[in-house]
PDB file of C-alpha atoms in Angstrom:
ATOM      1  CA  UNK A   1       0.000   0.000   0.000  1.00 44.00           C
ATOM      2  CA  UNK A   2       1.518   3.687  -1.057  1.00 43.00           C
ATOM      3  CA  UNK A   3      -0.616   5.485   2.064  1.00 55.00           C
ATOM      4  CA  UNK A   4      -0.170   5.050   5.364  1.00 76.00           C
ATOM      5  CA  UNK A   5      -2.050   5.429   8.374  1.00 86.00           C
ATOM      6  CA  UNK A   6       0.232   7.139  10.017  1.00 85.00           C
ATOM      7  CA  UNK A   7      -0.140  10.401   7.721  1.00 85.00           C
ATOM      8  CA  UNK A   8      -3.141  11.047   9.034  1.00 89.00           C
ATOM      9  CA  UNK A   9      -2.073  10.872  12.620  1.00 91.00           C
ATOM     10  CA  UNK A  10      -1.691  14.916  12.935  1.00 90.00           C
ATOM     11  CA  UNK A  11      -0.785  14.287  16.841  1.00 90.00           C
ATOM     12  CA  UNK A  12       0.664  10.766  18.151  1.00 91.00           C
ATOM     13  CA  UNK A  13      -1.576  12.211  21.528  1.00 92.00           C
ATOM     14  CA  UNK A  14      -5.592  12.731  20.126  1.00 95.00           C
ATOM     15  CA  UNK A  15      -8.056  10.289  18.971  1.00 97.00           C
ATOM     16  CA  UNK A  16      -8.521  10.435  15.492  1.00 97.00           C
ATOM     17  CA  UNK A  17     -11.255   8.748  13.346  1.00 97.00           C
ATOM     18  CA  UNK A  18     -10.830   7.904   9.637  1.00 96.00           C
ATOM     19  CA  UNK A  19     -13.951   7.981   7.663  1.00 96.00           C
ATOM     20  CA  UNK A  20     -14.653   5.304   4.980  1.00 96.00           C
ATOM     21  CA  UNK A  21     -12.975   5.656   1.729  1.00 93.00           C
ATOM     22  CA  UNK A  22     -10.586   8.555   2.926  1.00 93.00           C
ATOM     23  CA  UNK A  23      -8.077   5.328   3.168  1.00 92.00           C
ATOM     24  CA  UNK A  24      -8.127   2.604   0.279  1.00 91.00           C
ATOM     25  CA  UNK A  25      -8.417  -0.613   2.822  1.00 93.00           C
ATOM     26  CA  UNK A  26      -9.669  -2.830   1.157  1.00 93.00           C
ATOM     27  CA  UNK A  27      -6.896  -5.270   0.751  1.00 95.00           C
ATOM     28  CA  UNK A  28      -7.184  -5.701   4.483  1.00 96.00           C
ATOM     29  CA  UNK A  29     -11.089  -6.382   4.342  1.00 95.00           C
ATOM     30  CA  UNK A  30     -10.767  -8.625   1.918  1.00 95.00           C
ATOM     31  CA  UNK A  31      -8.639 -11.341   3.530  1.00 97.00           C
ATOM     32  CA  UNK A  32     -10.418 -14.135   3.513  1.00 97.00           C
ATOM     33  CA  UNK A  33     -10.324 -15.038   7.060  1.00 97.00           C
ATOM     34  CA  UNK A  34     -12.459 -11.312   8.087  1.00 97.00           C
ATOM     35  CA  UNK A  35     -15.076 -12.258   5.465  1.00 97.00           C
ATOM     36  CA  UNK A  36     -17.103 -13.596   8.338  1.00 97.00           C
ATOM     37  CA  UNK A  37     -16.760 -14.592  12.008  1.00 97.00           C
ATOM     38  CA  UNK A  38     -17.586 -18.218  10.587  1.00 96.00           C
ATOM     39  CA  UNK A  39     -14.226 -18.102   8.391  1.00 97.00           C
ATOM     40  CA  UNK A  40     -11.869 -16.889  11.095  1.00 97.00           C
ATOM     41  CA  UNK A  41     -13.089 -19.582  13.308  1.00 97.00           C
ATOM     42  CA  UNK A  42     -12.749 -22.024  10.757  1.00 96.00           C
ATOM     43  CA  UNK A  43      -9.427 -20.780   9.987  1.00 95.00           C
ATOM     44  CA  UNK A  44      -8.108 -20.279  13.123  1.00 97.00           C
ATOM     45  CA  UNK A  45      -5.475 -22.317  14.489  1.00 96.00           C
ATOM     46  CA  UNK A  46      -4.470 -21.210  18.158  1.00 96.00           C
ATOM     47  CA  UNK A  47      -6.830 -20.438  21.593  1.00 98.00           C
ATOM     48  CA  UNK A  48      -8.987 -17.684  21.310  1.00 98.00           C
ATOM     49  CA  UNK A  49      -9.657 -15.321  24.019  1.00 98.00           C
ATOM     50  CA  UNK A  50     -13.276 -14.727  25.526  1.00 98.00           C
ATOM     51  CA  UNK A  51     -13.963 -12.235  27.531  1.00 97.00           C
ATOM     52  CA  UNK A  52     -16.366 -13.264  30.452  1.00 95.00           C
ATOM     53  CA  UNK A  53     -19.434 -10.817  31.069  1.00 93.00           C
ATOM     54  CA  UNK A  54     -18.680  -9.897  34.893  1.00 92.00           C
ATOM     55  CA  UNK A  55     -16.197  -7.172  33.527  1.00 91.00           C
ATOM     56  CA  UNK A  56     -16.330  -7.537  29.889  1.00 90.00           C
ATOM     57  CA  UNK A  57     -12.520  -7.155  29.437  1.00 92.00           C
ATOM     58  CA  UNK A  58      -9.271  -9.023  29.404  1.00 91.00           C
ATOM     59  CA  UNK A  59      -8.603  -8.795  32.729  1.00 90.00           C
ATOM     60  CA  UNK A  60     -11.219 -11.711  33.326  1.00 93.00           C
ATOM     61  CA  UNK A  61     -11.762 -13.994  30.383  1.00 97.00           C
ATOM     62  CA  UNK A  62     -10.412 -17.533  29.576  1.00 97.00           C
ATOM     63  CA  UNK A  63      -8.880 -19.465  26.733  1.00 98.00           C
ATOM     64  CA  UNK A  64     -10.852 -21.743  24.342  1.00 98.00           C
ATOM     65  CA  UNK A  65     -10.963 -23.411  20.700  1.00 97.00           C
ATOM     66  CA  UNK A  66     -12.481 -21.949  17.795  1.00 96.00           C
ATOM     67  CA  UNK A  67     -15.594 -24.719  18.572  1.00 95.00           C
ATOM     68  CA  UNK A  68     -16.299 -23.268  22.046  1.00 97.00           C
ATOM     69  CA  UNK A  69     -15.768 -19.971  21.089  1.00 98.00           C
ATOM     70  CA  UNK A  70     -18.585 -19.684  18.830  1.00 96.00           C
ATOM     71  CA  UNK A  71     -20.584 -20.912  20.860  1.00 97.00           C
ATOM     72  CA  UNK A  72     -19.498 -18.206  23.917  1.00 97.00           C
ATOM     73  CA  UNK A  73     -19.893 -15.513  21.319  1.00 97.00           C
ATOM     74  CA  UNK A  74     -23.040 -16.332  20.355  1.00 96.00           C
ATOM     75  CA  UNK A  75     -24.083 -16.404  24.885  1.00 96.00           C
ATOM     76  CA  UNK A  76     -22.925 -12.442  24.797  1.00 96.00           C
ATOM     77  CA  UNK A  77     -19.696 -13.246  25.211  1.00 97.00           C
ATOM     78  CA  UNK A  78     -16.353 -10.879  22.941  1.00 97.00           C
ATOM     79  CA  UNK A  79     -13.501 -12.616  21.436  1.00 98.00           C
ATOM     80  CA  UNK A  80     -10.039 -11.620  21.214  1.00 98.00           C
ATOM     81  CA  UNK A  81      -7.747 -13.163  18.730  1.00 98.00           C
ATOM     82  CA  UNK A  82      -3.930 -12.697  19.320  1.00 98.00           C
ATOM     83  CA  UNK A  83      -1.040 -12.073  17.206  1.00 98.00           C
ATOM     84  CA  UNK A  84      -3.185 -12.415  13.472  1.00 98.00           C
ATOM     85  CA  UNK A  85      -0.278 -11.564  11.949  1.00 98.00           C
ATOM     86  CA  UNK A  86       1.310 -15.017  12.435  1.00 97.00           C
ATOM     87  CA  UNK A  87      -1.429 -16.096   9.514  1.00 96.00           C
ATOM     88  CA  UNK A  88      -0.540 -13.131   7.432  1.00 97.00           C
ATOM     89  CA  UNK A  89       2.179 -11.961   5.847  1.00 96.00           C
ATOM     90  CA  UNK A  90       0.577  -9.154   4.866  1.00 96.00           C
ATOM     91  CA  UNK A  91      -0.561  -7.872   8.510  1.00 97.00           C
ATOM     92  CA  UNK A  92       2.964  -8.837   9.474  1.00 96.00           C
ATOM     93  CA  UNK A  93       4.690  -6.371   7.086  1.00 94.00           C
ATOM     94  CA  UNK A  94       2.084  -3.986   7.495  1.00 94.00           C
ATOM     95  CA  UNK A  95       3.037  -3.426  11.192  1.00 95.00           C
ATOM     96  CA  UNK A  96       6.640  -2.775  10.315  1.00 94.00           C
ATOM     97  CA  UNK A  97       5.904   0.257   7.796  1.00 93.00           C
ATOM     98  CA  UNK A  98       3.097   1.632  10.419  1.00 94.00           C
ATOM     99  CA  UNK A  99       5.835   1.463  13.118  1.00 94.00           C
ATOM    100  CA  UNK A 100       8.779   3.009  11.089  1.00 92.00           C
ATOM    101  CA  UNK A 101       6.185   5.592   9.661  1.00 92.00           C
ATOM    102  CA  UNK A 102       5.295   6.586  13.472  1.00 93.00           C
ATOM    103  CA  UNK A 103       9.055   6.948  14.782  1.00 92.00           C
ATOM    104  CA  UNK A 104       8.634   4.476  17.140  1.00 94.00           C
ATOM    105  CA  UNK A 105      11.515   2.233  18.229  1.00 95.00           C
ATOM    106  CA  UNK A 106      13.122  -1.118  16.513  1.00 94.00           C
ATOM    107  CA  UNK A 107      12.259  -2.791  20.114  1.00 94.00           C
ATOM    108  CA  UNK A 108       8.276  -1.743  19.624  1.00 96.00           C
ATOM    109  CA  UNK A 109       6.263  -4.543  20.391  1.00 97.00           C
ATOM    110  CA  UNK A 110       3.647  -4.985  16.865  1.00 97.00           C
ATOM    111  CA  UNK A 111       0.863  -7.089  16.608  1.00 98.00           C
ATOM    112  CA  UNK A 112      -2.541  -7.550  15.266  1.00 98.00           C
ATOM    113  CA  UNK A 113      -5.242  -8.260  17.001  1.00 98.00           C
ATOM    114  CA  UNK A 114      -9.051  -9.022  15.600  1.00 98.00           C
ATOM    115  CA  UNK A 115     -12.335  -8.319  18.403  1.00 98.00           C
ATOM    116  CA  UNK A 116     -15.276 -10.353  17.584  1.00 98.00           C
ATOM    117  CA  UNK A 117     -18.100  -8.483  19.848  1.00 98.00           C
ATOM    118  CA  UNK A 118     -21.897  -9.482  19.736  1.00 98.00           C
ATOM    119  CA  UNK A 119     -24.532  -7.661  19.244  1.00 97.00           C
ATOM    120  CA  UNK A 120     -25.052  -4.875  21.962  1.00 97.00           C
ATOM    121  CA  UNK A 121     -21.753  -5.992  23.761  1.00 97.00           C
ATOM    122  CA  UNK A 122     -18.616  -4.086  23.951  1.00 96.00           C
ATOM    123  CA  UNK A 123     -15.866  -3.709  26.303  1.00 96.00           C
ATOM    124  CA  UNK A 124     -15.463  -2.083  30.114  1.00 95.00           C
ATOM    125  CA  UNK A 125     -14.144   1.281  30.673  1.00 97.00           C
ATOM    126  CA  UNK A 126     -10.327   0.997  30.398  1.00 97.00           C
ATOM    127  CA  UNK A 127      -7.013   2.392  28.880  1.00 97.00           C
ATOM    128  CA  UNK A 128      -4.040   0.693  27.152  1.00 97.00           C
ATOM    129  CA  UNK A 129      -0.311   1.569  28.010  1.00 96.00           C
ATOM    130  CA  UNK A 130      -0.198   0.926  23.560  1.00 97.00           C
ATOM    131  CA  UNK A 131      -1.174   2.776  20.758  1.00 96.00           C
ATOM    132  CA  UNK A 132      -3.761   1.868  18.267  1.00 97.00           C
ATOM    133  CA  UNK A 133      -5.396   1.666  15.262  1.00 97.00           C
ATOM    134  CA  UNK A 134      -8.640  -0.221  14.759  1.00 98.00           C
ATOM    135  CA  UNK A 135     -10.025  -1.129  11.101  1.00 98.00           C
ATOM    136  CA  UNK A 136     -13.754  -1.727  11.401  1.00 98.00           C
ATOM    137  CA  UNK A 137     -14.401  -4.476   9.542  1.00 98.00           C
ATOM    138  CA  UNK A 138     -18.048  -5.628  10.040  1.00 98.00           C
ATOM    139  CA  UNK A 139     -20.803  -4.389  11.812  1.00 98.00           C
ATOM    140  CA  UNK A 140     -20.811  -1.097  13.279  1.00 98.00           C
ATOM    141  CA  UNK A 141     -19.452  -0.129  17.089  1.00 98.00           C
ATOM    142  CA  UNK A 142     -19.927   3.035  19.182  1.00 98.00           C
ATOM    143  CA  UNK A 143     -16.210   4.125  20.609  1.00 98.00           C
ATOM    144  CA  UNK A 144     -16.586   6.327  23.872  1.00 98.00           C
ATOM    145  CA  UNK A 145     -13.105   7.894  24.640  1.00 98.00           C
ATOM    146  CA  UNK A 146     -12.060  10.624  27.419  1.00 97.00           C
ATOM    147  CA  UNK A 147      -8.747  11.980  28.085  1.00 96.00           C
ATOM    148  CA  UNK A 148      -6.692  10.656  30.913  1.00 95.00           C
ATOM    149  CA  UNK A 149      -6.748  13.239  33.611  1.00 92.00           C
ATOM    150  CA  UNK A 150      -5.726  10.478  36.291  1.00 92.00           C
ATOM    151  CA  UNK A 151      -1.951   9.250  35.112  1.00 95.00           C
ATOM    152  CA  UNK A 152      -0.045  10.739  32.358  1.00 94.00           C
ATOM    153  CA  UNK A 153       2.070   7.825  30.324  1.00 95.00           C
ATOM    154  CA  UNK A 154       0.979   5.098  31.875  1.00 96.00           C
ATOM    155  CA  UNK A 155       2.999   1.613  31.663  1.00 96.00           C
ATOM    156  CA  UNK A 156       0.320  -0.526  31.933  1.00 96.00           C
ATOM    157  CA  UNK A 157      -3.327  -0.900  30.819  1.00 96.00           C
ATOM    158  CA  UNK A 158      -6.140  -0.545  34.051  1.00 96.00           C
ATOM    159  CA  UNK A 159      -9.747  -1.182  33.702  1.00 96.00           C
ATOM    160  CA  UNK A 160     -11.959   1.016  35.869  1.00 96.00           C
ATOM    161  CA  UNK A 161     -12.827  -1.403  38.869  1.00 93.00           C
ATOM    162  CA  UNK A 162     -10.232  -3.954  38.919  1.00 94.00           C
ATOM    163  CA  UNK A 163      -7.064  -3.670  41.172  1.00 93.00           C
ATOM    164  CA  UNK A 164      -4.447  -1.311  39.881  1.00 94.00           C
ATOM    165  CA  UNK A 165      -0.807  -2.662  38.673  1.00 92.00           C
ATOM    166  CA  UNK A 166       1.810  -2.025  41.671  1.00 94.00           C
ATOM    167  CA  UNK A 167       4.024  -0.274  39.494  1.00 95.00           C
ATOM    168  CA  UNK A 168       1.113   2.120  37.980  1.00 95.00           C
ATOM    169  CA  UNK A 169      -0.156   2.412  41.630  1.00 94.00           C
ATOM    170  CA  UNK A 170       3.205   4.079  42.507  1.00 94.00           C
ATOM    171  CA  UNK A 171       3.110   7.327  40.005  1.00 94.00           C
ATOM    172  CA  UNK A 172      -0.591   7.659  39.942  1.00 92.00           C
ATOM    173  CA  UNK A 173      -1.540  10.673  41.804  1.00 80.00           C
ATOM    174  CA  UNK A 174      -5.388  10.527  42.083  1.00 84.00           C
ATOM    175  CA  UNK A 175      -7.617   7.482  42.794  1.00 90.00           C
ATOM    176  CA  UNK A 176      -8.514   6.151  39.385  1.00 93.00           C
ATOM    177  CA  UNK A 177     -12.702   6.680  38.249  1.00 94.00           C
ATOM    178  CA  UNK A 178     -15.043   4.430  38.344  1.00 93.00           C
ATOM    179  CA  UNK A 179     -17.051   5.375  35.367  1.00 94.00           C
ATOM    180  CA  UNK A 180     -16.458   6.831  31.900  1.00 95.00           C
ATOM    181  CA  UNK A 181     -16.448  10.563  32.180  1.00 91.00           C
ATOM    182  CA  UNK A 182     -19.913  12.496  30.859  1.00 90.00           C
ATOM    183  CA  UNK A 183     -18.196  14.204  28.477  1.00 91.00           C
ATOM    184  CA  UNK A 184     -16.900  11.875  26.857  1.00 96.00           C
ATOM    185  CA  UNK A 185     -16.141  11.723  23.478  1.00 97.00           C
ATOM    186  CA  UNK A 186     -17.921   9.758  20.531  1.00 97.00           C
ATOM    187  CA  UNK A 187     -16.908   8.062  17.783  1.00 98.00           C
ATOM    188  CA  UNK A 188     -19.112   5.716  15.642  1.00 98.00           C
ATOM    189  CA  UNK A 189     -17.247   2.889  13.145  1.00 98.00           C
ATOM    190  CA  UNK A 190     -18.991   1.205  10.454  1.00 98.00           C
ATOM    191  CA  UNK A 191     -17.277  -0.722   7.655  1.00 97.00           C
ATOM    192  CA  UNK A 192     -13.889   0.962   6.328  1.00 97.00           C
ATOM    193  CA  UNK A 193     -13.821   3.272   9.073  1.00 97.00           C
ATOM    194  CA  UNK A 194     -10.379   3.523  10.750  1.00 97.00           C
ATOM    195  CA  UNK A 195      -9.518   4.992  14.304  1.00 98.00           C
ATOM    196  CA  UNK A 196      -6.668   5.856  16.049  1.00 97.00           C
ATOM    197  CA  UNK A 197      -6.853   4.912  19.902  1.00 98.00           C
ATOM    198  CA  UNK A 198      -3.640   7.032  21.548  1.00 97.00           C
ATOM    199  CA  UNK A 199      -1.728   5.236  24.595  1.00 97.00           C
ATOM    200  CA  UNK A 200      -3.471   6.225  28.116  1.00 97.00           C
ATOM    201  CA  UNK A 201      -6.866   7.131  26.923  1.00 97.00           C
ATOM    202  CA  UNK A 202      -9.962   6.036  28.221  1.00 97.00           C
ATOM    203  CA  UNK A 203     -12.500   4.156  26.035  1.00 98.00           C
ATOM    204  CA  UNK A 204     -15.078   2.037  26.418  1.00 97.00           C
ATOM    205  CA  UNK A 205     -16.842   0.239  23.396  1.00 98.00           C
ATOM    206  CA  UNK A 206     -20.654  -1.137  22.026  1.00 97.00           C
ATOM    207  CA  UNK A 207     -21.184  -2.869  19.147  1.00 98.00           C
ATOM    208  CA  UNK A 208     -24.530  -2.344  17.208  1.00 97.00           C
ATOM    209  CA  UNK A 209     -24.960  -5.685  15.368  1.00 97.00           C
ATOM    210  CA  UNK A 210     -22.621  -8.466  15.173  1.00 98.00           C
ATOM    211  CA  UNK A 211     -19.233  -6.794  15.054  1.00 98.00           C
ATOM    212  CA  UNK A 212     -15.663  -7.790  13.594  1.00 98.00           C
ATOM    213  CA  UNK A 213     -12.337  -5.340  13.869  1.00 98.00           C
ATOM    214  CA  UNK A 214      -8.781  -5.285  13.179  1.00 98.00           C
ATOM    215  CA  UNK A 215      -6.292  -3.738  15.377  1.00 98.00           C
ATOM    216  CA  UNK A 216      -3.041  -2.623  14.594  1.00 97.00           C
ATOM    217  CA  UNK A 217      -1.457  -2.746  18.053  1.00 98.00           C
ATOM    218  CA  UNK A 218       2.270  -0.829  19.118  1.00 97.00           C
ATOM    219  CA  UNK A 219       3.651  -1.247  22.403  1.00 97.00           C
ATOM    220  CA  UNK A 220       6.162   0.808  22.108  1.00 96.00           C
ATOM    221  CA  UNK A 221       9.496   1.419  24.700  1.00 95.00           C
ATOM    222  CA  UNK A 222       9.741   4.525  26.659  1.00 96.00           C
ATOM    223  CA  UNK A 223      12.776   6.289  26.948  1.00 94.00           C
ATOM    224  CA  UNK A 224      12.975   4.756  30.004  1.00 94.00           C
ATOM    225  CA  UNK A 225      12.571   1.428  28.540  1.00 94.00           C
ATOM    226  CA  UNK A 226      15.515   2.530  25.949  1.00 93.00           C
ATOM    227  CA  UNK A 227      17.688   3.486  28.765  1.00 91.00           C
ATOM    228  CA  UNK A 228      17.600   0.342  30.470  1.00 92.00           C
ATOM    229  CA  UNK A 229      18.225  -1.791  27.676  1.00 89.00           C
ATOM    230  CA  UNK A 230      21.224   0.074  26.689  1.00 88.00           C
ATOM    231  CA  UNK A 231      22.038   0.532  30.167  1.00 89.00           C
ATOM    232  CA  UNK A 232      22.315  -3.627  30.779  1.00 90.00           C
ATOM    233  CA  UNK A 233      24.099  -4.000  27.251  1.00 87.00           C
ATOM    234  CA  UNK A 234      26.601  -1.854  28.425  1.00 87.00           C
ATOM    235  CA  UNK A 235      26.994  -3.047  32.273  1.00 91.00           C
ATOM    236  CA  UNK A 236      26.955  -6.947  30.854  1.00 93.00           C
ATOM    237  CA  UNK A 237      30.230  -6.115  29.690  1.00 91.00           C
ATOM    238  CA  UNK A 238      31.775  -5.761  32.944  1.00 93.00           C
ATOM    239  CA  UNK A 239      32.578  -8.821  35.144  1.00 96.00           C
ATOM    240  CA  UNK A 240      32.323  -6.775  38.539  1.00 95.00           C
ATOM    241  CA  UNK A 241      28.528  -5.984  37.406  1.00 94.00           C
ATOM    242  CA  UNK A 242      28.094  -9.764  35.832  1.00 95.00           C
ATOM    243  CA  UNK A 243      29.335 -10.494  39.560  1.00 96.00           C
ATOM    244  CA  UNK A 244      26.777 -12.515  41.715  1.00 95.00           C
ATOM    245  CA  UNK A 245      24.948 -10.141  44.222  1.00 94.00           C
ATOM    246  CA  UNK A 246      25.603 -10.590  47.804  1.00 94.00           C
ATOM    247  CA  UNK A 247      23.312  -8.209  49.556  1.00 89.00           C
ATOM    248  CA  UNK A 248      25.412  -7.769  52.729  1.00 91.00           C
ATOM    249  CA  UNK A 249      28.405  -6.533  50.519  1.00 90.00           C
ATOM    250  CA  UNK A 250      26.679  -2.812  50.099  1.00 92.00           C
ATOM    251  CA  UNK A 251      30.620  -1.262  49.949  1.00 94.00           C
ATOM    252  CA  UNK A 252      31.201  -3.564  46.686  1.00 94.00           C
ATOM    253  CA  UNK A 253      27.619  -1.925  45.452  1.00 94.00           C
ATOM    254  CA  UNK A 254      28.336   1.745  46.262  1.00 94.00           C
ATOM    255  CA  UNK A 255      31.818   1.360  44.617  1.00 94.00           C
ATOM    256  CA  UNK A 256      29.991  -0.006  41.343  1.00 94.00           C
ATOM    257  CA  UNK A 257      27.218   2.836  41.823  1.00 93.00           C
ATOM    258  CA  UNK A 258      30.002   5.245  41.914  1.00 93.00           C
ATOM    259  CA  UNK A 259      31.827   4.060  38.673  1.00 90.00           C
ATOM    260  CA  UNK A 260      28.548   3.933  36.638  1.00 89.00           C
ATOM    261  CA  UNK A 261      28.516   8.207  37.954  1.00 88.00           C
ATOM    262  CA  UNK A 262      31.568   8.594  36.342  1.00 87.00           C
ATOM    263  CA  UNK A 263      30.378   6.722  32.998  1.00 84.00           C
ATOM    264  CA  UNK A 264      26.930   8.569  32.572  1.00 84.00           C
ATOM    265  CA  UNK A 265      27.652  11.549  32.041  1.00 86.00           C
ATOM    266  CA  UNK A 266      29.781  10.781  29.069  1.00 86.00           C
ATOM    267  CA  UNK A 267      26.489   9.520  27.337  1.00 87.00           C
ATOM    268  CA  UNK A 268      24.926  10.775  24.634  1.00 90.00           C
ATOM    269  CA  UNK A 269      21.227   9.823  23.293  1.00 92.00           C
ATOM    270  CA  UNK A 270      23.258   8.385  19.619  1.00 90.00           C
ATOM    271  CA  UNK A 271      24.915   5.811  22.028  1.00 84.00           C
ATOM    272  CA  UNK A 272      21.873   4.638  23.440  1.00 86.00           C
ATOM    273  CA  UNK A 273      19.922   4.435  20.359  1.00 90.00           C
ATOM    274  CA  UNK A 274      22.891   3.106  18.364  1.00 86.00           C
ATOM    275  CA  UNK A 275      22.634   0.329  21.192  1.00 81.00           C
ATOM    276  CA  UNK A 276      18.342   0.063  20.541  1.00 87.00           C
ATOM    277  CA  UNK A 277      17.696   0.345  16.898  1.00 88.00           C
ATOM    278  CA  UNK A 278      20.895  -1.411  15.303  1.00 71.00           C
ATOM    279  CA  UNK A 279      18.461  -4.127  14.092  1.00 59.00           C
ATOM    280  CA  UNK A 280      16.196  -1.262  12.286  1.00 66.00           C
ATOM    281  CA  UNK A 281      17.107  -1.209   8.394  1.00 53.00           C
ATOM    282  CA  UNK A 282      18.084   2.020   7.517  1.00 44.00           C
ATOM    283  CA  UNK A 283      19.264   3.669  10.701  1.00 38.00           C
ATOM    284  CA  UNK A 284      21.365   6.510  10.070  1.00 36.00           C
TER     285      UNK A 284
END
């Protein structure tokens, strides 16, 4: 494909929605495993995820065949199907020229991901620590989204009124909502339409009628994330720091703490990312 998605992405921060045939897309809706729920289930050769209707989210669902699964779906129940580009080569390249065509890093995390949701179903209240975009492909579904006023960056996804990561706990300032805000955005998807679902904010979904979309899905490294891989690459090459850790030995620490001081400074962000994105074709 000659356009990207990405293009149209004015701020890597704010929702945007992509009406139908602004983007030529059809030679994703026409793989022949979206043609119908019936065909990815017949085609589909790992577990699928269901989503179980006391939250309506990942955070409580099980694992089950494509057999079972229909049967779940059609008893209310959404379906999540991992990692669809392992069946496509297309979806598989696809996520490389999306990620290069963002900026984001040669350790980003890409993957497709295809929601099966039932008529009148959708999923809780909830934000992702990844970036999205999310091809309608059948049926229509009613996107409620908010910005995050609660944690700014977040590393992990929450869903309102489950128990909050440890780690996200630990930067979040305010107690996280229970409910989507009233003013809350809208944003309705039918066939063709594409939207872009930034990291952190809030969004809750409905489908109206049987409903089938494709997700292009980045988790992408934070600089912190960067830091620490090029910060181990670097330390690995040391045998004091490859050195088992005896915890009462805090002088043999503080002498290692003080010779990374000396070493930091000297650093500059080309190091680190010369240390990252080596694999990335084309890095200058």
């Amino acid at each position: 494909m000659k356009t990207s998605f990405a293009a149209y992405i004015p701020s890597i921060n704010e929702p945007v929605l992509i009406a139908p045939g602004t983007l030529d897309l059809r030679i994703f809706q026409e793989l022949p495993f979206l043609s119908s729920l019936y065909s990815l289930l017949n085609s589909w050769p790992n577990t699928i995820q269901a989503h179980l209707p006391d939250v309506r989210d990942e955070a409580s669902s099980i694992d089950t065949n494509p057999k079972d699964a229909q049967k779940l779906f059609e008893n209310g129940m959404g379906l999540l199907f991992n990692d669809v580009q392992a069946i496509s080569p297309l979806l598989s390249e696809y996520l490389q020229v999306i990620r290069r065509d963002l900026g984001l890093s040669a350790m980003t995390y890409g993957r497709c991901l295809i929601y099966a949701t039932p008529d009148g179903k959708g999923t809780a209240p909830h934000f992702d620590q990844n970036i999205n975009f999310v091809l309608q492909i059948h049926g229509t579904k009613i996107w409620h989204m908010a910005p995050n006023q609660h944690v700014v960056n977040p590393l992990s996804r929450h869903t309102m009124g489950q128990p909050i990561d440890p780690e996200l706990m630990s930067y979040t300032g305010v107690p996280m909502p229970d409910k989507m805000p009233a003013d809350a955005l809208r944003f309705e998807l039918k066939p063709g339409s594409l939207l872009f679902v930034p990291r952190g904010f809030w969004h809750s979904t409905e489908a109206e009628g049987d409903a089938l979309a494709l997700n292009f899905t980045f988790s992408a490294p934070s600089w912190l994330d960067l830091l620490s891989a090029a910060l181990r690459s670097r330390l690995a090459l040391s045998p004091e720091w490859r050195e088992t850790a005896v915890v009462e030995n805090a002088g043999k620490f503080d002498y290692l703490l003080s010779s990374l001081t000396e070493d930091l400074p000297n650093w500059r962000a080309s190091d680190i990312l010369a240390a990252t994105e080596s694999q990335d074709e084309g890095l200058e």
